[in-house]
Coordinates of C-alpha atoms in Angstrom, one line a residue:
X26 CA 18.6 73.6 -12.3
X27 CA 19.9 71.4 -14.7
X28 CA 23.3 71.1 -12.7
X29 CA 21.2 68.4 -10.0
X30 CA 21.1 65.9 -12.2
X31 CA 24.2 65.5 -13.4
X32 CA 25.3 65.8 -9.5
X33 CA 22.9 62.9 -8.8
X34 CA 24.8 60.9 -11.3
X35 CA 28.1 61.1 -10.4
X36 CA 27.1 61.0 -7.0
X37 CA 25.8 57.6 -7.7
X38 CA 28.9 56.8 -9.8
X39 CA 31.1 57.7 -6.6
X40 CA 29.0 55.2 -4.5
X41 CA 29.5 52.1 -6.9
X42 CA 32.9 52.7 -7.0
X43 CA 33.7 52.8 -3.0
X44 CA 31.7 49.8 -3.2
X45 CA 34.2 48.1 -5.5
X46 CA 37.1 48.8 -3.5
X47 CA 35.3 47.7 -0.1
X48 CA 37.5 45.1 1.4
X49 CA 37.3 41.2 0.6
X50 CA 36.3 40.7 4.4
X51 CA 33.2 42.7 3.7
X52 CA 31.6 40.2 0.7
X53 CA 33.2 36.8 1.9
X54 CA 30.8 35.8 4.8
X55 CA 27.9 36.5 2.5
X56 CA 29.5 33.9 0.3
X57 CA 30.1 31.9 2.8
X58 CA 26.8 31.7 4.2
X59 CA 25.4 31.0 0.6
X60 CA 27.7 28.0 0.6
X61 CA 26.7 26.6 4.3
X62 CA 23.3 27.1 3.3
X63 CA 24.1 24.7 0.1
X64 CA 25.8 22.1 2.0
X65 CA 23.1 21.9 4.4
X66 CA 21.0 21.3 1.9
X67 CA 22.7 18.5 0.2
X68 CA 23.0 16.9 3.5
X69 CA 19.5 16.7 4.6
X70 CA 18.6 15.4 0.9
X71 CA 21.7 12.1 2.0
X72 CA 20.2 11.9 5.4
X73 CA 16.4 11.6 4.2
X74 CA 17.7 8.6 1.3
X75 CA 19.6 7.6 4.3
X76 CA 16.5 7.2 6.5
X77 CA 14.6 5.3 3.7
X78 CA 17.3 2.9 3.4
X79 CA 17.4 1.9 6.8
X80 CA 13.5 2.0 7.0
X81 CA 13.6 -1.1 4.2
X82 CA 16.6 -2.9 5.5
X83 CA 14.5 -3.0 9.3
X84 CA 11.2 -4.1 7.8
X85 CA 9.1 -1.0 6.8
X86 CA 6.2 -1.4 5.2
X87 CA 3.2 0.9 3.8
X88 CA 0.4 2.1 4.1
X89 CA -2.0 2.9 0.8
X90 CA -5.6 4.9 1.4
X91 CA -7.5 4.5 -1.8
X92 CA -9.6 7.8 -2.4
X93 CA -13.4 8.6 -2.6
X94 CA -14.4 9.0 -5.5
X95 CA -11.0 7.3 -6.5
X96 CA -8.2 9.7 -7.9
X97 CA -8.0 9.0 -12.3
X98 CA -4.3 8.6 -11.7
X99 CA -3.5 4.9 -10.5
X100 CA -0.3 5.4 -8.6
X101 CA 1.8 2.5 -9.6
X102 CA 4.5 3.1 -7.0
X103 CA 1.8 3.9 -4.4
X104 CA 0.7 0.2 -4.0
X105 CA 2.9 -1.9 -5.5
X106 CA 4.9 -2.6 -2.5
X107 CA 2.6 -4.0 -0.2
X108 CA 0.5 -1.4 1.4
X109 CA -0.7 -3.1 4.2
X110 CA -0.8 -1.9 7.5
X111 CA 1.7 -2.6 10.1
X112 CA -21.8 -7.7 2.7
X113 CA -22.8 -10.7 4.1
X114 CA -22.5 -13.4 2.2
X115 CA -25.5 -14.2 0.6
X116 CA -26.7 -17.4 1.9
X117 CA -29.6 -19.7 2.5
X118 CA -32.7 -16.9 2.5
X119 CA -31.2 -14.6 0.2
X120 CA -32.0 -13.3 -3.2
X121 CA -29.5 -14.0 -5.9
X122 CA -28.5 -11.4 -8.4
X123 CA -30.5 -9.7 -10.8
X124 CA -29.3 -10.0 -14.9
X125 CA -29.1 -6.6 -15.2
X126 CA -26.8 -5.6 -12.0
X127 CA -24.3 -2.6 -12.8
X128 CA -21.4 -5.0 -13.1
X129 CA -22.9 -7.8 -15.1
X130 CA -23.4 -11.7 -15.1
X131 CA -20.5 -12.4 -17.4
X132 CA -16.9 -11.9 -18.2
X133 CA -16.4 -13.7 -21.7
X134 CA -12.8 -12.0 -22.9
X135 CA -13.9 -9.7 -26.1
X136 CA -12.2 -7.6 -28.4
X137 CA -12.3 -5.1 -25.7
X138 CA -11.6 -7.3 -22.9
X139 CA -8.1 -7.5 -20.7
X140 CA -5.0 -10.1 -22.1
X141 CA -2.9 -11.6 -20.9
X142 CA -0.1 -10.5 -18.8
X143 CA 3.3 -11.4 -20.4
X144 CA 5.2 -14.6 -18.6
X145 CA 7.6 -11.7 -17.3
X146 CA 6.1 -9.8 -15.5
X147 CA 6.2 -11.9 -12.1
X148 CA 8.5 -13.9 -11.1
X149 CA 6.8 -17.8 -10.9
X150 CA 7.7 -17.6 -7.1
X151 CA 5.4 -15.3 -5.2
X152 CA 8.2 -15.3 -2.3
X153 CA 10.5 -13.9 -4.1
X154 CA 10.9 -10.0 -3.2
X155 CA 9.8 -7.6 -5.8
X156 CA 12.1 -4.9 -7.8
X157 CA 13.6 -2.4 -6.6
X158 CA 11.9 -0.1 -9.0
X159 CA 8.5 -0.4 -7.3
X160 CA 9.4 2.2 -4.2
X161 CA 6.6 3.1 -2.5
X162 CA 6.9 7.2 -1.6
X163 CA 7.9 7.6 2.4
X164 CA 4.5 10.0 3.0
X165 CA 3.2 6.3 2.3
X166 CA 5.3 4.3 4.7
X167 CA 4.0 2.9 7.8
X168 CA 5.2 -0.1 9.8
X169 CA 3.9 -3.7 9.4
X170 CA 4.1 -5.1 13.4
X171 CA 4.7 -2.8 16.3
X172 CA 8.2 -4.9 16.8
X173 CA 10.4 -4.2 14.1
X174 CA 12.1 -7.5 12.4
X175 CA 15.6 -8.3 13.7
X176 CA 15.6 -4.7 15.2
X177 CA 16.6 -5.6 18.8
X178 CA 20.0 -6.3 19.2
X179 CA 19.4 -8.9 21.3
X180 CA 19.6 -12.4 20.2
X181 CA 16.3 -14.3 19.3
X182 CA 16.0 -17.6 19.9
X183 CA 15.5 -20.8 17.1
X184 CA 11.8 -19.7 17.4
X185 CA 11.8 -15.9 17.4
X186 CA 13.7 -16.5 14.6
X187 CA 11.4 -18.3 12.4
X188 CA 8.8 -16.5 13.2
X189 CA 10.7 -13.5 11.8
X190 CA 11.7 -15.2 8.7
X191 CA 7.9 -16.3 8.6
X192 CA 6.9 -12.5 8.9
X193 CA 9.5 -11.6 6.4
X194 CA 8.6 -13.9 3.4
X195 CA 4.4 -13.3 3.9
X196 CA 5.6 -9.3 3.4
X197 CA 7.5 -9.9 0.4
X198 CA 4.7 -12.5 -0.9
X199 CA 2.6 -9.4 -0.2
X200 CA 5.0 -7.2 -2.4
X201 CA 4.7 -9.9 -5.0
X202 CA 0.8 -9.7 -5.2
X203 CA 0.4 -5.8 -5.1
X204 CA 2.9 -5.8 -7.8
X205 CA 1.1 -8.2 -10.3
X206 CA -2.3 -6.3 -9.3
X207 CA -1.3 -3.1 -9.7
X208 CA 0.2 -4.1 -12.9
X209 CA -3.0 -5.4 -14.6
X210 CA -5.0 -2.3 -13.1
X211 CA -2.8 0.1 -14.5
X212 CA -2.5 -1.4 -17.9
X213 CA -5.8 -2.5 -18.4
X214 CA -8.7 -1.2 -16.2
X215 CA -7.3 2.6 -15.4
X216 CA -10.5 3.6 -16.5
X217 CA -12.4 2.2 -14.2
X218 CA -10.9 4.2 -11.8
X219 CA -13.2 7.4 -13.1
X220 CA -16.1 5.4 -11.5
X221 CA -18.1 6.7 -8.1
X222 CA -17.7 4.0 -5.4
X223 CA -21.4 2.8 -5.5
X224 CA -23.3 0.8 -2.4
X225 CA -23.6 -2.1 -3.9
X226 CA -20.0 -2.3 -4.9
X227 CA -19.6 -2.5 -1.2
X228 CA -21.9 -4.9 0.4
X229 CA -19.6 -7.6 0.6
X230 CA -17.1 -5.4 2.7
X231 CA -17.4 -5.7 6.6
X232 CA -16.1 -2.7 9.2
X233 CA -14.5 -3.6 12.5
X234 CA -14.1 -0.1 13.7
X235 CA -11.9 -1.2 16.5
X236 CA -9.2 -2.4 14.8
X237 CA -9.8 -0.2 11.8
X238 CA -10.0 -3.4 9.7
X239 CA -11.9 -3.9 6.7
X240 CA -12.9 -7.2 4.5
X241 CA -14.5 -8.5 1.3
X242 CA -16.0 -11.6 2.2
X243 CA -15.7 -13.9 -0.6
X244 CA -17.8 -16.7 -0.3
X245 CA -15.9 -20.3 -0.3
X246 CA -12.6 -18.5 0.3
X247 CA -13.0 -19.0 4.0
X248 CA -15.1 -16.1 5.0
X249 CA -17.2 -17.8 7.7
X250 CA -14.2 -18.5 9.9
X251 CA -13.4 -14.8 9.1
X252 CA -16.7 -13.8 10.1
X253 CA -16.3 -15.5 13.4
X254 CA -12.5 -13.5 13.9
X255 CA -14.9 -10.4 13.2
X256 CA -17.2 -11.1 15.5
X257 CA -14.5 -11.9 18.4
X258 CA -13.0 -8.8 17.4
X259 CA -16.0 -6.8 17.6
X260 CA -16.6 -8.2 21.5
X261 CA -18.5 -11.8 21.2
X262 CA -19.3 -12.9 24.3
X263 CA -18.6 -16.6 22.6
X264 CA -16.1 -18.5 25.1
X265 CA -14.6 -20.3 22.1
X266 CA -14.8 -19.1 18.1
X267 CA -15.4 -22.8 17.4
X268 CA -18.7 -22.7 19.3
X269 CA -20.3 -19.9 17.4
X270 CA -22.4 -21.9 15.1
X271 CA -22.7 -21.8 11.2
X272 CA -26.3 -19.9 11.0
X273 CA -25.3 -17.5 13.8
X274 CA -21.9 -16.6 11.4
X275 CA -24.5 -15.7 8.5
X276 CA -27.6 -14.6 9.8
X277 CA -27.1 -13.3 13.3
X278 CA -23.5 -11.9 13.5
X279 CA -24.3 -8.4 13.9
X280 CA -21.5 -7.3 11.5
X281 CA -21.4 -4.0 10.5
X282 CA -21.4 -4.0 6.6
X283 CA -20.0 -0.8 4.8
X284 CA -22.7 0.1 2.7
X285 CA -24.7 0.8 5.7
X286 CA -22.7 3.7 6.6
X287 CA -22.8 7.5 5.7
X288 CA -20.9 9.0 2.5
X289 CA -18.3 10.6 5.0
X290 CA -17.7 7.5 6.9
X291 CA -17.4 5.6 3.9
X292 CA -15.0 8.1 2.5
X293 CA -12.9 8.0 5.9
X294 CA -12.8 4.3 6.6
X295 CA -11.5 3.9 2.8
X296 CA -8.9 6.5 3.1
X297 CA -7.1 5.3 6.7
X298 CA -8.7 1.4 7.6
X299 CA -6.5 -1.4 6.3
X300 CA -8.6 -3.5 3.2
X301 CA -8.1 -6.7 3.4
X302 CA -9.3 -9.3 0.1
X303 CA -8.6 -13.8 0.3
X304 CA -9.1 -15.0 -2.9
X305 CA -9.1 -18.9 -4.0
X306 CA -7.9 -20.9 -7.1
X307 CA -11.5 -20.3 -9.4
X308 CA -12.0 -23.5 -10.9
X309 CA -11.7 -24.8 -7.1
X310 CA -13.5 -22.3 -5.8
X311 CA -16.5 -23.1 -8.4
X312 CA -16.3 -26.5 -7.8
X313 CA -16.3 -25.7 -3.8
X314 CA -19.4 -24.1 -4.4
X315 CA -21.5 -26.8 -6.4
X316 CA -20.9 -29.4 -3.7
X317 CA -21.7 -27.4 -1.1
X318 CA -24.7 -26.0 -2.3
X319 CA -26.2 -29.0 -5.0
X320 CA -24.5 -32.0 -4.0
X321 CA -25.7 -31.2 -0.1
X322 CA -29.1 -31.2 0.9
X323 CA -30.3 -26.9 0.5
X324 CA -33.7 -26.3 1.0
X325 CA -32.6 -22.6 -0.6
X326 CA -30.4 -23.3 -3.6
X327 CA -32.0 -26.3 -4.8
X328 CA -35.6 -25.0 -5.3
X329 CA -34.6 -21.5 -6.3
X330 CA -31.9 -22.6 -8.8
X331 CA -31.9 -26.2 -9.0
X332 CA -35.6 -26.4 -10.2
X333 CA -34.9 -24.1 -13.3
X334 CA -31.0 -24.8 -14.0
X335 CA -32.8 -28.7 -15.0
X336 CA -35.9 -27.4 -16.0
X337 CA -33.4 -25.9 -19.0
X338 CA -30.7 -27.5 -19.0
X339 CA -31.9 -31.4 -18.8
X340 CA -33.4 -33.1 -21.6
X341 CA -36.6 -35.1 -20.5
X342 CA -35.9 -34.6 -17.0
X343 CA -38.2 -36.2 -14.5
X344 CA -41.4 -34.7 -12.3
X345 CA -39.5 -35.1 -9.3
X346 CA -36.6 -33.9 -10.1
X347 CA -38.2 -30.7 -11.7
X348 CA -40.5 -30.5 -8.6
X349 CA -37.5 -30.9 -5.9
X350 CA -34.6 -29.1 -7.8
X351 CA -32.6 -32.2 -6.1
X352 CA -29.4 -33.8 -8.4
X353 CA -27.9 -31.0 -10.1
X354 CA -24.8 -32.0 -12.3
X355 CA -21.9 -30.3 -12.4
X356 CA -22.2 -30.0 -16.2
X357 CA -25.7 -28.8 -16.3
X358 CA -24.3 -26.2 -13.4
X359 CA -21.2 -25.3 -15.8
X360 CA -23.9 -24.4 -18.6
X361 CA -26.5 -22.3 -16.3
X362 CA -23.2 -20.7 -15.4
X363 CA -22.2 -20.0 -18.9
X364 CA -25.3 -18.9 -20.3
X365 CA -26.0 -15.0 -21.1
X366 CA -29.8 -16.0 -20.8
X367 CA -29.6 -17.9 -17.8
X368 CA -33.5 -18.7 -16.1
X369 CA -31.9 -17.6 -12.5
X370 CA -29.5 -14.6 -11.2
X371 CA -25.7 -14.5 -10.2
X372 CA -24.8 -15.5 -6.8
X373 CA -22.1 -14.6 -4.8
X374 CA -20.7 -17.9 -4.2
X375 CA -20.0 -18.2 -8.2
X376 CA -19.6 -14.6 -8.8
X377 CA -15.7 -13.7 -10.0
X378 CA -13.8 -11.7 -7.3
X379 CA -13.0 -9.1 -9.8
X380 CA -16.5 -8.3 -10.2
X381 CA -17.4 -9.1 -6.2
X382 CA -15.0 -7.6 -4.4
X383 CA -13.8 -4.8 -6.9
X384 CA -9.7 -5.3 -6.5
X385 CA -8.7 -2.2 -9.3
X386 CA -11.3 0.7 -8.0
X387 CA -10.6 -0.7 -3.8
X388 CA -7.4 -1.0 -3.8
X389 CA -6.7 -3.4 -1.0
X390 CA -4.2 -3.4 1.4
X391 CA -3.8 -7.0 1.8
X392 CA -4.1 -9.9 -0.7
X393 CA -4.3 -13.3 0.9
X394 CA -4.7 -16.8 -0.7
X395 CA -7.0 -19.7 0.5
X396 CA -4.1 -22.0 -0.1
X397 CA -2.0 -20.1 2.4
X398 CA -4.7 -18.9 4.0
X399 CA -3.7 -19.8 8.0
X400 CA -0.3 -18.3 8.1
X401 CA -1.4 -15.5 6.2
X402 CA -4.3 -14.7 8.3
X403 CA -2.6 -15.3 11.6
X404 CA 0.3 -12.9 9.7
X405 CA -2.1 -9.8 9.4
X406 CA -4.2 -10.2 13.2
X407 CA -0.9 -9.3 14.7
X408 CA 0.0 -6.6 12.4
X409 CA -3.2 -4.8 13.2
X410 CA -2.7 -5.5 16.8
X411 CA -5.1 -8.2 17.8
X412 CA -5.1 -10.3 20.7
X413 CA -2.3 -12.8 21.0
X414 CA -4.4 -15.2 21.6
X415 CA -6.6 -14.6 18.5
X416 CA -5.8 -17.3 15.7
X417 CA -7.5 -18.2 12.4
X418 CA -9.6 -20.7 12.7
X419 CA -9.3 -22.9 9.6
X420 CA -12.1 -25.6 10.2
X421 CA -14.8 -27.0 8.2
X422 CA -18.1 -26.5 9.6
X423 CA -20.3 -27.4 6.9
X424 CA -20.6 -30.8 6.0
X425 CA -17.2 -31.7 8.2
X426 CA -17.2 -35.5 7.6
X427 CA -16.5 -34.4 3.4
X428 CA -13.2 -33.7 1.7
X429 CA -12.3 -30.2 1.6
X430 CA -12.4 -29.4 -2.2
X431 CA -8.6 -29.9 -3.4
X432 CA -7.0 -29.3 -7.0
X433 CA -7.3 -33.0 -7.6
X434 CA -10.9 -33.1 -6.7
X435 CA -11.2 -30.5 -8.7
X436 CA -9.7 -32.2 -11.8
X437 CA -11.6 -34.9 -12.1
X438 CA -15.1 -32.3 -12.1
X439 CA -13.9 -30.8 -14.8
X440 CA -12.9 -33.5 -16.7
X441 CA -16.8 -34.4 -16.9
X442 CA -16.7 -31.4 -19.2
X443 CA -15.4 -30.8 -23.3
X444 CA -12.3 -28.9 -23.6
X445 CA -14.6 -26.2 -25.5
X446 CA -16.5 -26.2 -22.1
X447 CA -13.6 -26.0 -19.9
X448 CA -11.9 -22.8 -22.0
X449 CA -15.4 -20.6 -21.3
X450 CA -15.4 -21.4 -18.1
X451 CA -11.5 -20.3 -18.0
X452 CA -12.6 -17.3 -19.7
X453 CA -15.3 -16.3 -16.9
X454 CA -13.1 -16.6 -14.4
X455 CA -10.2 -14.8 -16.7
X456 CA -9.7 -11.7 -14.5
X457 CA -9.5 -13.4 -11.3
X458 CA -7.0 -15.6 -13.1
X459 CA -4.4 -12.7 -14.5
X460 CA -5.3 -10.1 -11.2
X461 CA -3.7 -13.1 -8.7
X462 CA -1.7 -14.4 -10.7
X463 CA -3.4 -18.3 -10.8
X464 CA -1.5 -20.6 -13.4
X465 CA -3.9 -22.2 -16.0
X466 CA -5.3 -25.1 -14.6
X467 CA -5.4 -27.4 -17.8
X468 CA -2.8 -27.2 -20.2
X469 CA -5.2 -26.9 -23.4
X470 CA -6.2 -24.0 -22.2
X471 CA -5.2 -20.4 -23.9

C-alpha cells in the first residue's frame, strides 16, 4: 500500500525526463509559430498607421456624433479636426424672450466667467492647417466629398484644379475652427457638458432629413437664404430660390424644426446628421440687426420694443415717439441691450451665438463664417451630396436698395458710443468673440 505512491512519483519523474531529451524538432515549430504569430501582429499594427497616413495625405476627413445627454468627457481629439461630413427665426409676430429664460439675458465676464485664450493658441491665419497633435481617432473618420482630392491619376485641368485647392483650404479652415472651439470648451465650459439637451436649446436648429443635415439658424448671419437652400432641399416646388419671397422664408416654410421631434429622434439625428453653425463678426452683427429692425419701418419691433427701449432710455422724449416706438438710436439700443433690468425680453437677432445656438454642449460639425459665407456654403452642399446645381444664394432681400452692414459701417455706429460703452458691449458678446476666434474690433478694448 504505501509502495503506490512512491511508484506514482517516479513514474512521473521518468515522464519529465523523456520529455527533456525529446528532440529539438519536436519544440521548434511551437516556437515558431509563437514568433509568426508576433510578426503578424506587428505588421497589421504598420499597415493600420499605414492606412491612416494615406487616408490624410488623400483628403479624409471626420465625422463627430455628439451624444444625448452629452458624454462628461469632451473628447479633444474627437472634434478638433474638422468633423464634418464628407427654430425659426423669430421674426415679425413673435414673442421675444422672457428675463428669466434657462440661459439668461446677459454675459458680462465675472469672476467666474471664461478669459481669454492665450495669443498662441491659433495661428492668426485660419488657413493654415492645424497640428499634427489634434488626430482625430479612425472609428471617427469619414470622407468629406464622394471624389477624393487629387485621388484620380488623371490629370485635372486649370479649373479642377482650383477647385481642389478651394476644397482643400475650406477643410483646413475647418480644422482651424474646431481646434480653437474645442479648445475653449474643454478649458472652460466642460461642465456644461453634464447638462440634458433641453427643447428650447434646440428651436433654432432645422432637420432636413433627406440630406441628413442639420442647422442653427442665426439670425443676420444669412439664415433666410439658408432657409430657402432648406426648403429646395426639402422639395419646393419654387422654379427659382430667388422667387421664394421673404415672409414665405419665415412664416410659411414648412421647415421641420428639431424640438418638434421625439426624444429618440432627437437622440439619433444628433448622433449621425451633420450640424452645421454660420456665425458673424458680433459688433457687425448687432449693428446688422438695429438697422434692419429700428432704422426700417417694423410694425413688430418698433411698438413692442421701440415704445419702451425710449420710454426708458430717452430723457423728455416726445408723445409721438413714445406712442409710435419710431427713431430708436443706436445708443439708446446699446443701453436697453446692456441693461440687467431691461423693460423688454432678449431676441434672437441680438442674442449671442454662444447662448443661441449652444456651440460647447452641440458640438457642430461645421463652423462657417458670414464673411466667407458663399464659398463655404457652396463648399458643404456638395459634401452632403446636393444637387449640382444647388448654390448659395447670397442676396439681400430686405431693404436691397441699402448697404449691406460692413466693418466700416460698423465703426462709425460705435463710435457714437463712450469707450466704457463699447467695452460692455465687447463683454456681451465676449464668448462669441474667443469661441470663433474674432479679433477685438477697437483697440482700447481688453
Amino acid at each position: 500500500m504505501e509502495s503506490r505512491p512512491m511508484d506514482a512519483l517516479c513514474s512521473q519523474r521518468r515522464r519529465l525526463a523523456v520529455a527533456m531529451k525529446l528532440p529539438c524538432s519536436l519544440h521548434c515549430p511551437l516556437w515558431f509559430l509563437m514568433m509568426l504569430g508576433a510578426a503578424c501582429l506587428l505588421l497589421l499594427v504598420y499597415l493600420q498607421d499605414l492606412t491612416e497616413v494615406l487616408q490624410q495625405q488623400t483628403g479624409a476627413n471626420l465625422m463627430v456624433a455628439s451624444s444625448w445627454p452629452v458624454q462628461k468627457d469632451f473628447d479633444t481629439d474627437n472634434i478638433a479636426t474638422g468633423s464634418f461630413h464628407p427654430g425659426q427665426t423669430e421674426d415679425e409676430g413673435t414673442a421675444p424672450r422672457p428675463e428669466n429664460s434657462p440661459s439668461g439675458p446677459d454675459l458680462h465676464r465675472t469672476s467666474h466667467a471664461v478669459q481669454q485664450l492665450p495669443d498662441s493658441s491659433l495661428s492668426a491665419s485660419e488657413d493654415q492647417a492645424a497640428s499634427p497633435k489634434y488626430h482625430v481617432p479612425k472609428r471617427h473618420r469619414k470622407l468629406l466629398l464622394k471624389s477624393n482630392f487629387g485621388a484620380s491619376s488623371a490629370p485635372a485641368d486649370e479649373e479642377e484644379q482650383q477647385q481642389q485647392q478651394q476644397q482643400i483650404r475650406v477643410a483646413k479652415t475647418q480644422v482651424s475652427r474646431q481646434r480653437t472651439l474645442t479648445e475653449f470648451c474643454v478649458k472652460y465650459q466642460s461642465g456644461i457638458t453634464e447638462q440634458l439637451i433641453s427643447r428650447r436649446q434646440l428651436a433654432q436648429i432645422y432637420v432636413d432629413d433627406k440630406y441628413r443635415l442639420l442647422y442653427c439658424a442665426v439670425p443676420k448671419v444669412g439664415c433666410s437664404n439658408w432657409k430657402r437652400v432648406l426648403m429646395i432641399l426639402g422639395g419646393s416646388t419654387a422654379s427659382s430660390i430667388r422667387d421664394i419671397p421673404h415672409n414665405t422664408v419665415h412664416t410659411d416654410n414648412h421647415l421641420h424644426r428639431l424640438q418638434s421631434y421625439n426624444r429618440a429622434n432627437i437622440d439619433r439625428v444628433l448622433h449621425s446628421y451633420t450640424k452645421v453653425l454660420f456665425v458673424r463678426e458680433p459688433f457687425e452683427r448687432l449693428v446688422s440687426a438695429f438697422r434692419d429692425k429700428f432704422e426700417s419701418p417694423n410694425s413688430y419691433y418698433h411698438p413692442l420694443f421701440g415704445r419702451p427701449i425710449i420710454a426708458r432710455y430717452r430723457p423728455n422724449a416726445t408723445l409721438a415717439a413714445l406712442q409710435t416706438g419710431d427713431g430708436v438710436t443706436f445708443r439708446e439700443f446699446v443701453l436697453y441691450l446692456l441693461d440687467v433690468h431691461r423693460p423688454v425680453g432678449m431676441d434672437v437677432h441680438w442674442e449671442p451665438v454662444s447662448q443661441l445656438c449652444n456651440p460647447c454642449l452641440l458640438r457642430y460639425n461645421f463652423i462657417g463664417k458670414f464673411e466667407s459665407i458663399e464659398e463655404e456654403a457652396n463648399f458643404l452642399l456638395q459634401s452632403i451630396g446636393a444637387p449640382s446645381n444647388l448654390t448659395y444664394p447670397n442676396f439681400k432681400d430686405r431693404n436691397p436698395l441699402e448697404e449691406r452692414t460692413s466693418s466700416k459701417i460698423t465703426q462709425t455706429y460705435f463710435a457714437q458710443l463712450t469707450s466704457t460703452e463699447r467695452q460692455k458691449v465687447y463683454d456681451f458678446y465676449y464668448m462669441d468673440y474667443v469661441m470663433f476666434n474674432y479679433t477685438k474690433p477697437f483697440k482700447d478694448l481688453h
